[in-house]
Tab-separated table of C-alpha atoms in Angstrom:
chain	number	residue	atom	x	y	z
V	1	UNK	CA	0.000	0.000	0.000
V	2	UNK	CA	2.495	2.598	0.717
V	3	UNK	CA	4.393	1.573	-2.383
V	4	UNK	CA	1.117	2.273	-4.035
V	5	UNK	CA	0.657	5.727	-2.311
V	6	UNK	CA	4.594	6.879	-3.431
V	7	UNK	CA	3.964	5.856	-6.741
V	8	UNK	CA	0.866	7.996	-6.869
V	9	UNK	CA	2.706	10.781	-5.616
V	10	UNK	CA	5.435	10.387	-7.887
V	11	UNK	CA	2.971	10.476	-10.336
V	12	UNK	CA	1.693	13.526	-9.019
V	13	UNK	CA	4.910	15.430	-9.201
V	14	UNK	CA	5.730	14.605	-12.591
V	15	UNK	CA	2.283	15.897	-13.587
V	16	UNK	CA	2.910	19.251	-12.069
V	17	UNK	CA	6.249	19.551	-13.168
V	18	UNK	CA	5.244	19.247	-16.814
V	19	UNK	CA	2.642	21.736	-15.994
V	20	UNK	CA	4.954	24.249	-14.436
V	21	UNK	CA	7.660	23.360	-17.218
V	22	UNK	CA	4.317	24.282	-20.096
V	23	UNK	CA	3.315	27.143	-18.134
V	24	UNK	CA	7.463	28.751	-17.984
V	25	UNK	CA	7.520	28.003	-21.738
V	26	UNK	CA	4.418	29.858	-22.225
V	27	UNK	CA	5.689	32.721	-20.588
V	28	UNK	CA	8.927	32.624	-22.078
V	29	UNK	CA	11.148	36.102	-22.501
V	30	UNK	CA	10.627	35.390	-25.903
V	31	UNK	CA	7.140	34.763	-26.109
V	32	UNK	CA	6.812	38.047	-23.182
V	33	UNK	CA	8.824	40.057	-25.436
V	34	UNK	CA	6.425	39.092	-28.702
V	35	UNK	CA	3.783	40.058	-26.911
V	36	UNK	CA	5.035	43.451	-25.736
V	37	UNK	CA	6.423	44.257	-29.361
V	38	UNK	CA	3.509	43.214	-31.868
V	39	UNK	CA	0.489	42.438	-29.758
V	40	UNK	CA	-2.541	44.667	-30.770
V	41	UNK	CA	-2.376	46.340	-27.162
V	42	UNK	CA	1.414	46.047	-27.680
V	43	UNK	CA	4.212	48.473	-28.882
V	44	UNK	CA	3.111	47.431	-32.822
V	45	UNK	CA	6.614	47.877	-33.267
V	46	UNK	CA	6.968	48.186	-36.785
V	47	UNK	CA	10.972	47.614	-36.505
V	48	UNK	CA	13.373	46.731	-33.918
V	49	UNK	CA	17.413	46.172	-34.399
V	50	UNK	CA	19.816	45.426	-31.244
V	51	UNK	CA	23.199	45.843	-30.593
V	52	UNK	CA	24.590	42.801	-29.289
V	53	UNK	CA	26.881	42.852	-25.671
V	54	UNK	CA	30.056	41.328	-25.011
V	55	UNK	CA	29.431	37.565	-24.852
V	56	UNK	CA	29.338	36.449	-28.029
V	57	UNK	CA	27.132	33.681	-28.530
V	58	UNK	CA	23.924	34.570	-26.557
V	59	UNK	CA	20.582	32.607	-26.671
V	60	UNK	CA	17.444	34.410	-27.676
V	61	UNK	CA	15.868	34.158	-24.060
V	62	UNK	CA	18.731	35.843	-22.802
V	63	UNK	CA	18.403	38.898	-25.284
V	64	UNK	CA	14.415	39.089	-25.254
V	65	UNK	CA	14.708	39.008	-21.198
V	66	UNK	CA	17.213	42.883	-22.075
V	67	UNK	CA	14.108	43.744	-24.104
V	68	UNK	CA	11.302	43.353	-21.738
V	69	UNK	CA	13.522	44.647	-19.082
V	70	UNK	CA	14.113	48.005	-20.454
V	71	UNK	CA	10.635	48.402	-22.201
V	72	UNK	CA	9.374	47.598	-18.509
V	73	UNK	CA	12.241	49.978	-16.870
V	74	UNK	CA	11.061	53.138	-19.006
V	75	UNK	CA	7.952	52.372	-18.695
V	76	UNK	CA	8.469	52.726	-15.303
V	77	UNK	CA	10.235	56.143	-15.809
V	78	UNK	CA	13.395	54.617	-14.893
V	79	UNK	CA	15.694	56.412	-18.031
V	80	UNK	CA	17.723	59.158	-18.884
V	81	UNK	CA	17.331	61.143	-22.066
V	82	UNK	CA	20.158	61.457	-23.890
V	83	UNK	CA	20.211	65.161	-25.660
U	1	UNK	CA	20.411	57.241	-52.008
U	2	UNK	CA	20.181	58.662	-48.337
U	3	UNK	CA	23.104	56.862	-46.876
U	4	UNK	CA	25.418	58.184	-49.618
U	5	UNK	CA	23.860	61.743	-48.885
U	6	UNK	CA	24.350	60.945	-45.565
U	7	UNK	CA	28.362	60.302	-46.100
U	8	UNK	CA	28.293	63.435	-48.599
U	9	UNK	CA	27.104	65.389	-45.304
U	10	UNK	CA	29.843	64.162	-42.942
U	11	UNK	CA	32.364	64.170	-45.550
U	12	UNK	CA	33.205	67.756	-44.819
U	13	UNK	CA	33.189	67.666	-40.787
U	14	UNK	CA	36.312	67.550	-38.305
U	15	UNK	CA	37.421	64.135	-37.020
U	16	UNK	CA	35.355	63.977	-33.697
U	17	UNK	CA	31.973	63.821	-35.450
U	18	UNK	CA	29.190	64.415	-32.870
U	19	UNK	CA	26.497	61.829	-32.531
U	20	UNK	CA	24.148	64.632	-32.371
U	21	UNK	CA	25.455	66.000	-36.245
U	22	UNK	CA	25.020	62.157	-37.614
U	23	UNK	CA	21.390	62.578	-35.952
U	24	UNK	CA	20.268	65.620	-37.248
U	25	UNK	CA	21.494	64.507	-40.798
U	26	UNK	CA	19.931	61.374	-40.329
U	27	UNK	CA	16.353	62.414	-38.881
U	28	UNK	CA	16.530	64.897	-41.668
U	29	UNK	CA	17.205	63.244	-44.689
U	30	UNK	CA	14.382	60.198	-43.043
U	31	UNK	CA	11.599	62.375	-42.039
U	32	UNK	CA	11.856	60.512	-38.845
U	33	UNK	CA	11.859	61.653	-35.456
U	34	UNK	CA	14.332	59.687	-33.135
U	35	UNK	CA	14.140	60.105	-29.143
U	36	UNK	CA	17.411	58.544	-27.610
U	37	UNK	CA	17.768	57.161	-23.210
U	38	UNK	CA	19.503	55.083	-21.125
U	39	UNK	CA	18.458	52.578	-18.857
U	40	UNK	CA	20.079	49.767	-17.243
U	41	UNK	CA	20.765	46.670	-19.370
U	42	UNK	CA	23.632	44.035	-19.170
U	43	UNK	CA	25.640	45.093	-21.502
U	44	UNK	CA	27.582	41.517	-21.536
U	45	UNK	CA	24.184	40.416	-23.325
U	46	UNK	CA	23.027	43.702	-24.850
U	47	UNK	CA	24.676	47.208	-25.293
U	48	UNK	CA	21.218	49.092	-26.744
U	49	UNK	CA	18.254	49.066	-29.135
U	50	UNK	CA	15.995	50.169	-31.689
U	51	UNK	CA	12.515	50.223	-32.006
U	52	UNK	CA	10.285	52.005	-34.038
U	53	UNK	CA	6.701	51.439	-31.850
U	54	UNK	CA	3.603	52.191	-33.829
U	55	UNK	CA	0.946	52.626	-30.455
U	56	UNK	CA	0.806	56.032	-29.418
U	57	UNK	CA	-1.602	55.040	-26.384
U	58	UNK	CA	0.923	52.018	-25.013
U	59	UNK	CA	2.136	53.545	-21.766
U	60	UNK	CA	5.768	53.210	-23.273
U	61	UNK	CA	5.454	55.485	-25.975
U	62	UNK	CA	3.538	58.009	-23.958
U	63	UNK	CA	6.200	58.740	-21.321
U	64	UNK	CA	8.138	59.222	-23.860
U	65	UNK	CA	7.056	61.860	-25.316
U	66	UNK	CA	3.853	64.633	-25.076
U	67	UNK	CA	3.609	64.982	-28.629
U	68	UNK	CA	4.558	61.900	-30.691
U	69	UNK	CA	3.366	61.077	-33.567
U	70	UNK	CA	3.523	57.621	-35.427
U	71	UNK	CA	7.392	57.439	-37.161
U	72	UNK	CA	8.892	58.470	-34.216
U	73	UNK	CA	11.124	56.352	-33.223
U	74	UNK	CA	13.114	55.121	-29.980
U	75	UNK	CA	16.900	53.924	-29.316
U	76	UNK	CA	18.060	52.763	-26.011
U	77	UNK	CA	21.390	52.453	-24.942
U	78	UNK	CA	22.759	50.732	-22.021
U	79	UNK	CA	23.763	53.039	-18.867
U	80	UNK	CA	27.503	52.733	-17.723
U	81	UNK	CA	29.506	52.401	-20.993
U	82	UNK	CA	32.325	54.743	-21.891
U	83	UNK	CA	31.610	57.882	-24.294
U	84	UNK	CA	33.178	55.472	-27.433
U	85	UNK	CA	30.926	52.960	-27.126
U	86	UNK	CA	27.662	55.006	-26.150
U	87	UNK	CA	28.731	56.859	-29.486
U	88	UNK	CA	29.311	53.801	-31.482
U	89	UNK	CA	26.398	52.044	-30.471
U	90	UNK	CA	23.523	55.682	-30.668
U	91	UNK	CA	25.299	56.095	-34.834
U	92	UNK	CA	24.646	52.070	-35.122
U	93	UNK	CA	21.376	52.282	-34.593
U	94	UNK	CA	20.650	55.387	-36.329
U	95	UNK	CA	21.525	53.788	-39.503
U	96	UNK	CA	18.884	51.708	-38.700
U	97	UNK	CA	16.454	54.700	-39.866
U	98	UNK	CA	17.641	53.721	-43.646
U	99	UNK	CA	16.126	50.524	-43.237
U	100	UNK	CA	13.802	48.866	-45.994
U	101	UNK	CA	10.765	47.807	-45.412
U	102	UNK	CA	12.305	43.808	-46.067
U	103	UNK	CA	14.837	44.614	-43.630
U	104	UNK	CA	12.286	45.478	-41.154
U	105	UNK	CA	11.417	43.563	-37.476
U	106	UNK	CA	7.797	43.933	-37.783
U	107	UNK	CA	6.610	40.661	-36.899
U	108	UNK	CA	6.794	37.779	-33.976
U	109	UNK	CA	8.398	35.532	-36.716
U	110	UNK	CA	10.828	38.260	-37.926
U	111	UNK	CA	11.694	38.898	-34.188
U	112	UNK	CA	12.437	35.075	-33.826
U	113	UNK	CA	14.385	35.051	-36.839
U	114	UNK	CA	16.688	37.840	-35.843
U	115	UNK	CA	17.157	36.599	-32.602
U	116	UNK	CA	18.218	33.278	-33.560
U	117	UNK	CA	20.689	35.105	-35.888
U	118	UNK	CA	22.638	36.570	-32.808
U	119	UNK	CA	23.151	33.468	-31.596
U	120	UNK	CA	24.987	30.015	-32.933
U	121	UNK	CA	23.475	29.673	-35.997
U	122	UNK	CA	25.226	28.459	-39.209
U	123	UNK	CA	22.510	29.097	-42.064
U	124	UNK	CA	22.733	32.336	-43.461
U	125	UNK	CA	21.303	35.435	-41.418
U	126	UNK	CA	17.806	36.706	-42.241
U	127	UNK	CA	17.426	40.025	-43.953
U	128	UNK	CA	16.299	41.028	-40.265
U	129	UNK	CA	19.746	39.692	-39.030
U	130	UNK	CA	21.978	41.490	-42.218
U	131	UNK	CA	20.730	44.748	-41.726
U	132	UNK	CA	22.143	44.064	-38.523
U	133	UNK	CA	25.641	43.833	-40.153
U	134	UNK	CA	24.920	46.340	-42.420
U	135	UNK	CA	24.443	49.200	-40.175
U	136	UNK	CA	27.789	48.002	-38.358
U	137	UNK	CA	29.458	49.263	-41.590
U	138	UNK	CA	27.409	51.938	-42.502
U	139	UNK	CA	28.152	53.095	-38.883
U	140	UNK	CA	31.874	53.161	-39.218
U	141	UNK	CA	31.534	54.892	-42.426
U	142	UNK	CA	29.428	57.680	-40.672
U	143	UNK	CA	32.274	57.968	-37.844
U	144	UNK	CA	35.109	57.822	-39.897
U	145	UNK	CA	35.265	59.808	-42.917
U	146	UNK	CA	37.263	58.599	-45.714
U	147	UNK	CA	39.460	61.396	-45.758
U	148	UNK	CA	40.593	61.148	-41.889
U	149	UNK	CA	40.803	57.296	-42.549
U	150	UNK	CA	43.476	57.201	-45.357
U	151	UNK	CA	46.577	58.918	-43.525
U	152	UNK	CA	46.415	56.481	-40.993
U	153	UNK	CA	46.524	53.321	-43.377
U	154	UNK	CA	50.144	53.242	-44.288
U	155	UNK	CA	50.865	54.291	-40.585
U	156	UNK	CA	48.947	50.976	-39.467
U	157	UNK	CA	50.583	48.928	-42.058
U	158	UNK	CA	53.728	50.094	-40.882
U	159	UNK	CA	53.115	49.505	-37.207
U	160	UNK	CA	53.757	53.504	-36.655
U	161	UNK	CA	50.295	53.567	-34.644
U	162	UNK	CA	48.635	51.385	-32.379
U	163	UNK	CA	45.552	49.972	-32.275
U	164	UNK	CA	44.363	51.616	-29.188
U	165	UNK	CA	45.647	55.023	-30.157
U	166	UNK	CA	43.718	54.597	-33.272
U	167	UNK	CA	40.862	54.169	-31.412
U	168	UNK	CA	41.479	57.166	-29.167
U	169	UNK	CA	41.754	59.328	-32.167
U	170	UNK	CA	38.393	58.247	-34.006
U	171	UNK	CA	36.874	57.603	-30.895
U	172	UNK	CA	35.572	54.257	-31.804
U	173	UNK	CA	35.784	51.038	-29.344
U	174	UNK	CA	39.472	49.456	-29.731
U	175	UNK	CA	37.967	45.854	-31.003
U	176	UNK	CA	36.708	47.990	-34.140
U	177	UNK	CA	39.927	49.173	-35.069
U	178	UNK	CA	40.915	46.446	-37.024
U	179	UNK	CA	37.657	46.656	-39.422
U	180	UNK	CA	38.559	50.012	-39.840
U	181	UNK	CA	41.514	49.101	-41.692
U	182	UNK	CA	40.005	45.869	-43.351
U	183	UNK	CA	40.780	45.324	-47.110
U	184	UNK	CA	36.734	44.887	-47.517
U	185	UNK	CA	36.157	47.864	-45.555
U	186	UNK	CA	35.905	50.974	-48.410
U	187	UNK	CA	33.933	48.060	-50.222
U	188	UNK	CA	31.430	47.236	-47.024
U	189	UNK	CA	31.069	50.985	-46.512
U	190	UNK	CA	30.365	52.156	-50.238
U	191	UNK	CA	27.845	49.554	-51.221
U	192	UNK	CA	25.567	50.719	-49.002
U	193	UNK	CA	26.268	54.046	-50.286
U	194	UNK	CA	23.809	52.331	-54.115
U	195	UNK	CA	21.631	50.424	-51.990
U	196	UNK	CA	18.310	52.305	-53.163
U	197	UNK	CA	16.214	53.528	-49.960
């Protein structure tokens, strides 16, 4: 029986894993940043370029995560204009 | 031909080019409007931006400005870096105001695309991820006029001048030095000087 019950459990824990593992990649940087660029309540950006940082090979989470945290920072009124 | 009037512009201006000259000339000869900030960013992933948001009501644009208008567009630059690289990286993006409309990030697949063209990928970069490159060289050719350029070739050849006094004299980052002097670089530089806007 108790064998029973931990194998139930383990079962258990898998399932929620995979549904916090779908749920993270839902709410990817990437899939955040889409969202905030070309959504219809979004930015509509009609272009965005980036200038890449100092580590050279750099995975599009990584870069998107920049994105929404500067969109999010400004937003915020957390800039400096540059004149 | 904008980028070539663009050069024309410049061609006639001191060494130290101000990013605020290459601005002017470029938001003129665009029709664009182009606001510029810092905020923080990591600038071992990212140095800056540029977006061009079309949603005047999206709390982003609007604390940006009081009286934007669609076309106006934004660059962000990381806080932090030295005055080289803020330079380098404000004139980058600029050139990103010559853009065609091909070129152009406007979609969730583009923005994948370009993305995955920063990172380890082997197939050839997307037009998203080219104009990338492009404005790299369009870039130096806005910061370092032809005619300041060729006295210091020989001089390089000859090992007369360093690579880090270079860069403290055209006030470009040291690691672009050497595509400054590149046997493709009058070649990178002038063919975007034809490439129809």
């Amino acid at each position: 029986m108790d064998y029973f019950i931990d194998f139930v459990r383990l079962q258990c824990i898998a399932h929620l894993q995979k549904v916090i593992l779908k749920g993270n990649r839902a709410m990817s940087q990437v899939e955040k940043a889409k969202d905030r660029l070309y959504a219809g309540e979004g930015l509509r950006a009609s272009n965005l370029k980036l200038f890449p940082g100092s580590v050279r090979e750099i995975t599009p989470e990584e870069l998107a995560e920049q994105i929404n945290k500067a969109v999010a920072q400004i937003e915020a009124g957390d800039y400096d204009v540059v004149e | 031909m904008t980028y070539q009037a663009l050069r024309l512009g410049l061609c006639g201006q001191q060494l130290h080019i101000p990013k605020n000259t290459i601005r002017e000339h470029v938001v003129q000869l665009t029709g664009r409007r182009v606001d510029i900030v810092k905020t923080v960013l990591d600038t071992a992933k990212c140095r800056g931006f540029y977006l061009s948001p079309q949603n005047v009501e999206h709390p982003f644009v609007k604390i940006l400005g009081r009286d934007r208008e669609v076309g106006n567009d934004v660059i962000v630059v990381a806080q932090g870096m030295n005055r080289c690289w803020d330079r380098f990286v404000i004139v980058k993006e600029l050139m990103h105001m010559f853009d065609k409309p091909n070129e152009a990030t406007d979609t969730g697949e583009k923005f994948d695309q370009l993305l995955s063209d920063f990172g380890a990928s082997q197939s050839p970069p997307s037009p998203q991820g080219a104009s990338e490159s492009n404005a790299f060289w369009m870039a130096m050719g806005a910061l370092c006029p032809e005619s300041h350029r060729q006295p210091y070739v020989k001089l390089r050849l000859e090992n007369k001048i360093s690579d880090y006094d270079l860069a403290l004299k055209f006030r470009i980052p040291e690691q672009f030095v050497p595509h400054l002097f590149h046997q493709q670089y009058t070649s990178q530089v002038e063919k975007h000087e034809t490439n129809l806007t």
